[in-house]
Coordinates of C-alpha atoms and ligand atoms in Angstrom, one line a residue:
M1 CA 14.3 18.0 13.6
E2 CA 12.5 17.8 16.9
I3 CA 8.8 16.9 16.8
K4 CA 6.5 19.1 18.8
Y5 CA 3.7 17.4 20.6
Q6 CA 0.3 19.2 20.9
L7 CA -1.7 16.3 22.2
K8 CA -5.3 16.1 23.1
P9 CA -6.1 16.5 26.8
A10 CA -5.8 13.1 28.6
A11 CA -9.5 13.0 29.3
E12 CA -10.3 13.2 25.5
R13 CA -7.8 10.5 24.5
R14 CA -8.1 6.7 24.5
S15 CA -7.0 5.5 27.9
E16 CA -7.1 1.7 27.5
Q17 CA -6.1 -0.6 24.8
F18 CA -8.7 -0.7 22.0
C19 CA -10.7 -4.0 22.2
P20 CA -13.4 -3.7 19.6
E21 CA -16.3 -6.2 19.3
G22 CA -16.4 -7.6 15.7
N23 CA -14.1 -6.7 12.8
V24 CA -13.4 -3.0 12.6
G25 CA -13.0 -3.2 8.8
F26 CA -10.4 -1.5 6.7
G27 CA -9.7 2.2 6.8
R28 CA -12.9 3.3 8.6
L29 CA -11.5 4.4 12.0
R30 CA -8.9 7.0 12.9
T31 CA -6.7 7.4 15.9
D32 CA -6.6 10.4 18.2
H33 CA -3.7 12.2 16.5
M34 CA -2.0 12.9 13.2
F35 CA 1.5 14.0 12.2
M36 CA 2.0 17.2 10.2
M37 CA 4.9 19.1 8.7
D38 CA 5.0 21.9 6.1
Y39 CA 7.2 22.9 3.3
Y40 CA 7.9 26.5 2.4
D41 CA 10.9 28.7 1.6
G42 CA 12.7 25.7 0.3
E43 CA 12.6 23.5 3.5
W44 CA 10.4 21.1 5.4
R45 CA 9.5 22.7 8.7
D46 CA 7.6 22.5 12.0
P47 CA 7.1 18.7 12.5
R48 CA 4.3 18.2 14.9
I49 CA 1.8 15.7 16.3
V50 CA -1.6 17.3 16.7
P51 CA -5.2 16.1 17.3
Y52 CA -6.8 14.4 14.3
G53 CA -9.0 17.0 12.6
P54 CA -9.8 19.1 9.5
F55 CA -7.1 21.1 7.7
E56 CA -7.4 24.8 7.0
M57 CA -6.5 25.2 3.4
A58 CA -6.9 27.8 0.7
P59 CA -9.6 27.0 -2.0
G60 CA -6.8 27.8 -4.5
A61 CA -4.5 25.0 -3.0
M62 CA -2.9 23.5 -6.0
A63 CA -3.4 19.9 -5.0
L64 CA -7.2 20.5 -5.4
H65 CA -6.8 21.8 -8.9
Y66 CA -3.9 20.0 -10.5
G67 CA -3.6 16.9 -8.3
Q68 CA -0.1 17.4 -7.0
S69 CA -0.5 14.8 -4.3
I70 CA 1.0 11.5 -3.4
F71 CA 0.5 8.8 -0.7
E72 CA 1.9 5.7 0.8
G73 CA 0.3 2.7 2.6
A74 CA 1.9 0.6 5.3
K75 CA 1.0 -1.6 8.2
A76 CA 2.2 -2.1 11.8
F77 CA 1.5 -5.2 13.9
M78 CA 1.4 -6.1 17.6
H79 CA 3.6 -9.0 18.5
E80 CA 3.3 -11.4 21.5
D81 CA 5.4 -9.1 23.6
G82 CA 2.7 -6.4 23.5
E83 CA 5.0 -4.0 21.4
I84 CA 4.1 -2.6 18.0
Y85 CA 6.3 -3.4 15.0
T86 CA 6.3 -1.7 11.6
F87 CA 6.9 -3.8 8.5
R88 CA 9.5 -2.6 6.0
L89 CA 8.5 1.0 6.6
N90 CA 11.9 2.2 5.2
K91 CA 10.8 0.9 1.8
N92 CA 7.6 3.0 2.0
A93 CA 9.7 6.1 2.9
E94 CA 12.0 5.4 0.0
R95 CA 9.1 5.0 -2.4
M96 CA 7.4 8.2 -1.2
N97 CA 10.4 10.0 -2.5
R98 CA 10.3 8.2 -5.8
S99 CA 6.6 9.2 -6.1
A100 CA 7.6 12.7 -5.1
D101 CA 10.2 12.9 -7.9
I102 CA 7.6 11.9 -10.5
V103 CA 5.2 14.7 -9.6
C104 CA 7.8 17.3 -8.7
I105 CA 7.3 17.3 -4.9
P106 CA 10.3 18.0 -2.7
N107 CA 11.7 14.9 -1.0
I108 CA 11.6 14.3 2.7
D109 CA 14.6 12.7 4.4
E110 CA 13.7 9.0 4.9
A111 CA 14.9 9.0 8.5
M112 CA 12.6 12.0 9.2
Q113 CA 9.6 10.1 7.7
L114 CA 10.4 7.1 9.9
K115 CA 10.8 9.2 12.9
A116 CA 7.5 10.9 12.3
I117 CA 5.6 7.7 11.8
N118 CA 7.2 6.0 14.8
A119 CA 6.4 8.9 17.0
L120 CA 2.8 8.9 15.9
I121 CA 2.3 5.2 16.5
D122 CA 3.9 5.6 19.9
V123 CA 1.5 8.4 20.9
D124 CA -1.6 6.4 19.7
R125 CA -0.4 2.9 20.5
L126 CA -3.6 2.3 22.6
W127 CA -5.5 2.4 19.3
F128 CA -4.0 -0.9 18.2
P129 CA -7.1 -3.0 17.8
M130 CA -6.8 -6.2 19.8
Q131 CA -8.3 -8.7 17.4
D132 CA -7.0 -11.6 15.3
G133 CA -5.2 -10.5 12.1
A134 CA -5.6 -6.8 13.0
C135 CA -3.1 -4.0 12.2
L136 CA -2.6 -0.3 12.4
Y137 CA -2.9 0.9 8.8
I138 CA -0.5 3.9 8.2
R139 CA -1.3 6.5 5.5
P140 CA 1.4 9.1 4.9
F141 CA 0.6 11.6 2.2
I142 CA 1.9 14.9 0.7
F143 CA -0.1 17.5 -1.1
A144 CA 0.5 21.0 -2.6
T145 CA -1.0 23.8 -0.5
E146 CA 0.1 26.8 -2.4
D147 CA -2.7 29.2 -3.4
R148 CA -1.9 29.7 -7.0
L149 CA -3.8 28.9 -10.2
S150 CA -1.0 28.3 -12.7
V151 CA 0.1 24.8 -13.7
S152 CA 3.6 24.5 -12.2
P153 CA 5.2 22.8 -9.2
A154 CA 3.9 24.4 -6.0
N155 CA 6.2 26.2 -3.5
R156 CA 4.2 25.0 -0.5
Y157 CA 3.3 21.5 0.7
T158 CA 2.0 19.6 3.7
F159 CA 3.2 16.1 4.7
C160 CA 0.6 14.4 6.9
V161 CA 0.3 10.9 8.4
V162 CA -3.0 9.5 9.7
M163 CA -3.6 6.0 11.0
S164 CA -6.5 3.6 10.8
P165 CA -7.0 0.7 13.2
S166 CA -8.0 -2.0 10.8
G167 CA -9.3 -5.6 11.1
A168 CA -8.3 -8.8 9.3
Y169 CA -8.6 -8.5 5.6
Y170 CA -9.9 -12.1 5.3
G171 CA -12.4 -13.9 7.5
E172 CA -12.0 -17.6 7.9
S173 CA -9.9 -18.1 4.7
L174 CA -8.7 -16.4 1.6
N175 CA -11.3 -15.9 -1.2
A176 CA -10.7 -15.8 -4.9
I177 CA -11.8 -12.9 -7.0
R178 CA -12.5 -12.3 -10.7
L179 CA -10.6 -9.8 -12.9
L180 CA -11.9 -8.0 -16.0
I181 CA -9.2 -8.1 -18.7
S182 CA -9.6 -4.6 -20.1
K183 CA -8.5 -3.6 -23.5
E184 CA -10.5 -0.4 -23.2
F185 CA -9.0 1.1 -20.1
H186 CA -5.3 1.6 -19.3
R187 CA -3.7 2.5 -16.0
A188 CA -0.4 3.9 -17.2
V189 CA 1.7 4.7 -20.2
S190 CA 5.5 4.8 -20.5
G191 CA 6.7 8.3 -19.6
G192 CA 3.6 8.8 -17.4
T193 CA 3.0 8.6 -13.6
G194 CA 2.2 4.9 -13.3
A195 CA 5.3 4.1 -11.2
S196 CA 4.2 6.6 -8.5
K197 CA 1.4 6.5 -5.9
A198 CA 0.1 9.8 -7.3
A199 CA -3.4 10.6 -6.2
G200 CA -4.6 11.2 -9.8
N201 CA -3.7 7.6 -10.8
Y202 CA -6.4 6.3 -8.5
A203 CA -9.1 8.8 -9.7
A204 CA -8.2 7.7 -13.2
S205 CA -8.8 4.0 -12.2
L206 CA -12.3 4.5 -10.9
R207 CA -14.1 4.3 -14.3
A208 CA -12.3 1.0 -15.1
G209 CA -13.2 -0.3 -11.6
K210 CA -16.8 0.5 -12.4
A211 CA -16.6 -1.4 -15.7
A212 CA -15.1 -4.4 -13.8
V213 CA -18.1 -4.4 -11.4
A214 CA -20.5 -4.2 -14.3
H215 CA -18.9 -7.4 -15.7
G216 CA -19.2 -9.1 -12.3
A217 CA -15.5 -8.8 -11.6
S218 CA -14.0 -7.0 -8.6
Q219 CA -11.1 -5.3 -10.3
V220 CA -9.3 -4.8 -13.6
L221 CA -6.4 -6.6 -15.0
Y222 CA -4.5 -3.8 -16.7
L223 CA -2.6 -4.4 -19.9
D224 CA 0.1 -2.1 -21.3
S225 CA -1.2 0.5 -23.8
T226 CA -0.6 -1.9 -26.8
N227 CA -2.8 -4.5 -25.1
E228 CA 0.0 -7.1 -25.4
Y229 CA 1.5 -7.4 -22.0
I230 CA 0.1 -7.9 -18.5
E231 CA 0.7 -5.1 -16.1
E232 CA -1.3 -4.8 -12.8
A233 CA -4.3 -6.1 -11.0
G234 CA -6.2 -3.0 -9.9
A235 CA -4.0 -1.4 -7.2
M236 CA -2.0 -4.6 -6.8
N237 CA 0.9 -6.2 -8.7
H238 CA -0.2 -9.2 -10.7
F239 CA 1.4 -12.6 -10.4
H240 CA 0.9 -16.2 -11.6
I241 CA 2.3 -19.6 -10.5
L242 CA 3.4 -22.4 -12.7
K243 CA 2.8 -26.2 -12.1
D244 CA 6.3 -26.5 -10.6
G245 CA 5.6 -23.7 -8.1
T246 CA 7.5 -20.9 -9.8
V247 CA 6.0 -17.5 -9.1
I248 CA 6.1 -15.0 -11.9
I249 CA 5.6 -11.3 -11.5
P250 CA 5.7 -8.8 -14.4
E251 CA 9.0 -7.0 -14.7
F252 CA 9.0 -3.6 -13.1
T253 CA 8.8 -0.9 -15.7
D254 CA 7.8 2.7 -15.4
T255 CA 4.2 1.7 -15.9
I256 CA 4.1 -0.7 -12.9
L257 CA 4.1 0.4 -9.3
K258 CA 7.0 -1.3 -7.4
S259 CA 5.0 -3.2 -4.8
I260 CA 6.9 -3.8 -1.5
T261 CA 4.9 -7.0 -1.1
S262 CA 6.2 -8.2 -4.5
Q263 CA 9.7 -7.2 -3.7
S264 CA 9.4 -9.1 -0.4
I265 CA 8.1 -12.2 -2.1
I266 CA 11.1 -12.1 -4.4
E267 CA 13.5 -11.8 -1.5
L268 CA 11.6 -14.6 0.4
A269 CA 12.0 -17.1 -2.4
P270 CA 14.5 -19.3 -0.5
L271 CA 12.3 -19.4 2.6
L272 CA 9.1 -20.0 0.4
G273 CA 11.0 -22.9 -1.2
C274 CA 10.2 -21.8 -4.8
D275 CA 11.6 -19.8 -7.6
V276 CA 10.3 -16.2 -8.0
R277 CA 11.0 -14.6 -11.3
Q278 CA 10.1 -11.4 -13.1
E279 CA 9.5 -11.2 -16.8
Q280 CA 7.4 -9.5 -19.4
I281 CA 4.3 -11.5 -19.8
K282 CA 2.3 -11.6 -23.0
L283 CA -1.5 -11.8 -22.3
D284 CA -1.9 -14.5 -25.0
D285 CA 0.8 -16.7 -23.5
F286 CA -0.7 -16.2 -20.1
I287 CA -4.2 -17.2 -21.2
A288 CA -2.8 -20.2 -23.1
G289 CA -0.9 -21.3 -20.0
V290 CA -4.0 -21.0 -17.9
E291 CA -6.0 -23.1 -20.4
S292 CA -3.4 -25.7 -20.8
G293 CA -3.0 -26.1 -17.0
E294 CA 0.7 -25.0 -17.1
I295 CA -0.4 -22.0 -14.9
I296 CA -2.2 -23.3 -11.8
E297 CA -2.7 -20.2 -9.7
A298 CA -2.7 -16.4 -10.1
G299 CA -3.5 -13.3 -8.0
G300 CA -2.4 -9.9 -6.8
F301 CA 0.2 -8.7 -4.3
G302 CA -0.3 -5.6 -2.2
T303 CA -0.2 -4.3 1.4
A304 CA -3.9 -4.3 2.0
A305 CA -4.6 -8.0 1.3
V306 CA -1.0 -9.3 1.1
V307 CA -2.2 -11.8 -1.5
S308 CA -5.5 -11.7 -3.4
P309 CA -6.0 -15.0 -5.3
V310 CA -7.7 -14.7 -8.7
G311 CA -10.1 -17.6 -9.5
S312 CA -11.1 -16.4 -13.0
Y313 CA -10.7 -13.7 -15.6
I314 CA -13.5 -12.3 -17.8
F315 CA -12.9 -10.5 -21.2
E316 CA -15.0 -7.5 -22.2
D317 CA -16.8 -9.8 -24.7
G318 CA -18.0 -12.0 -21.8
R319 CA -15.5 -14.9 -22.3
V320 CA -14.4 -16.4 -19.0
V321 CA -11.1 -18.2 -18.3
T322 CA -10.9 -20.1 -15.0
V323 CA -7.6 -20.6 -13.2
G324 CA -7.2 -24.2 -12.0
D325 CA -10.5 -25.2 -10.3
G326 CA -11.3 -21.5 -9.7
K327 CA -10.6 -21.9 -5.9
V328 CA -7.8 -20.6 -3.7
G329 CA -4.7 -22.7 -4.4
E330 CA -2.1 -24.3 -2.1
H331 CA 0.8 -22.1 -3.1
V332 CA -1.0 -18.9 -2.6
S333 CA -2.2 -20.0 0.8
R334 CA 1.3 -21.0 1.8
I335 CA 2.7 -17.6 0.7
Y336 CA 0.0 -15.8 2.6
R337 CA 0.6 -17.8 5.7
I338 CA 4.4 -17.4 5.7
F339 CA 4.2 -13.7 4.9
T340 CA 1.7 -12.9 7.7
E341 CA 3.6 -15.0 10.2
I342 CA 6.6 -12.8 9.6
Q343 CA 4.6 -9.7 9.9
K344 CA 3.0 -10.9 13.2
G345 CA 6.4 -12.0 14.6
H346 CA 5.5 -15.7 14.6
R347 CA 8.3 -16.4 12.2
Q348 CA 11.8 -14.9 11.8
G349 CA 12.0 -12.9 8.5
P350 CA 15.0 -11.3 7.0
Q351 CA 17.1 -8.8 9.1
G352 CA 15.4 -5.4 9.5
W353 CA 12.0 -6.2 8.1
V354 CA 10.1 -5.7 11.4
C355 CA 11.1 -2.8 13.6
K356 CA 9.9 -2.2 17.1
V357 CA 8.3 1.2 17.6
P358 CA 10.2 2.8 20.5
R359 CA 8.5 4.2 23.6
L360 CA 9.5 7.9 23.7
E361 CA 9.4 10.6 26.3
K362 CA 6.8 13.1 24.9
A363 CA 8.4 16.6 25.1
Ligands
PLP1 C1 0.2 0.4 -3.7 C2 0.1 -0.3 -5.0 C3 0.6 -1.6 -5.2 C4 1.0 -2.5 -4.0 O1 2.2 -2.0 -3.4 P1 2.6 -2.5 -1.9 O2 3.8 -1.8 -1.6 O3 2.8 -4.0 -2.0 O4 1.4 -2.2 -1.1 C5 0.6 -2.2 -6.4 N1 0.1 -1.5 -7.5 C6 -0.4 -0.2 -7.4 C7 -0.9 0.5 -8.5 C8 -0.4 0.4 -6.1 O5 -0.9 1.6 -6.0

């Protein structure tokens, strides 16, 4: 499908590369344009790039009432050649369709998703923020627009992509966070929607996030609904590292979101020079391992931070368990460095992980 360009007049668009003073932060800014495409009468239609701005939507739009809405999150980086490169965007497109399946949203051809995002980055490439560690954060999402108040899959949807010029996640160095081990709140149950980036999952996590903050933690370590196994660290996959450097990530089940960062770490094991394994992890075994010193580091994997080291855990009764010396460990730092070097093009990663955004003729 051909993408239609309805661009802002040149005078209203950014005309020089974005060189912000100071860190632009995460997710605050927007670029000049967005991509949109609609689904009705059984097909995705009318792909277009339009000025960033409000939607017109019926108050009865089903996404607003029943939460039929999903999203993705990806990053693009500028390399030394001045070109912009996406990082494993094909994996995001693939996962968008898995999320779509879980909440009965029609799939979008992966190639079309990639074409849409590449075209949008190309149009707004001057918005790439020229600062150390910066990226263009890409947010594709799909939501039900049909004006109908019965609970059933909608017949109309919009696919939209917006972008946010974002600054480095960390300042000088990584910092360690504390997680609340919650036996009260759960993120997902088997047979539910935990394996999708469905909007409602994140609304459902807010209360647990507030409880974490009340305990002086920044996020929740979610357990499975029997409180026996470790699942996720907020909106990141959880991991820990043994004395011998082995990285262990909970096995992907239908209650764990398949993180592209985690999958990448698994594939990078040879380059990282360590074993990376997935297994079911009992909370009790994990805590015993941390206390005995068998487990020396832990953290979360996700696109926003890449790696978020965990320095300590707190239980709901106030008991604190510290990992190693509670500071950022060597292994985590090395993983972070190698991963971000690949993203920034300072190091060769596996074939096809970084893809140059083509410069197109705008019809
Ligand atoms: C998005 C997300 C992750 C991280 O996935 P990445 O593809 O690495 O960004 C992990 N867990 C949850 C619940 C998420 O929503």
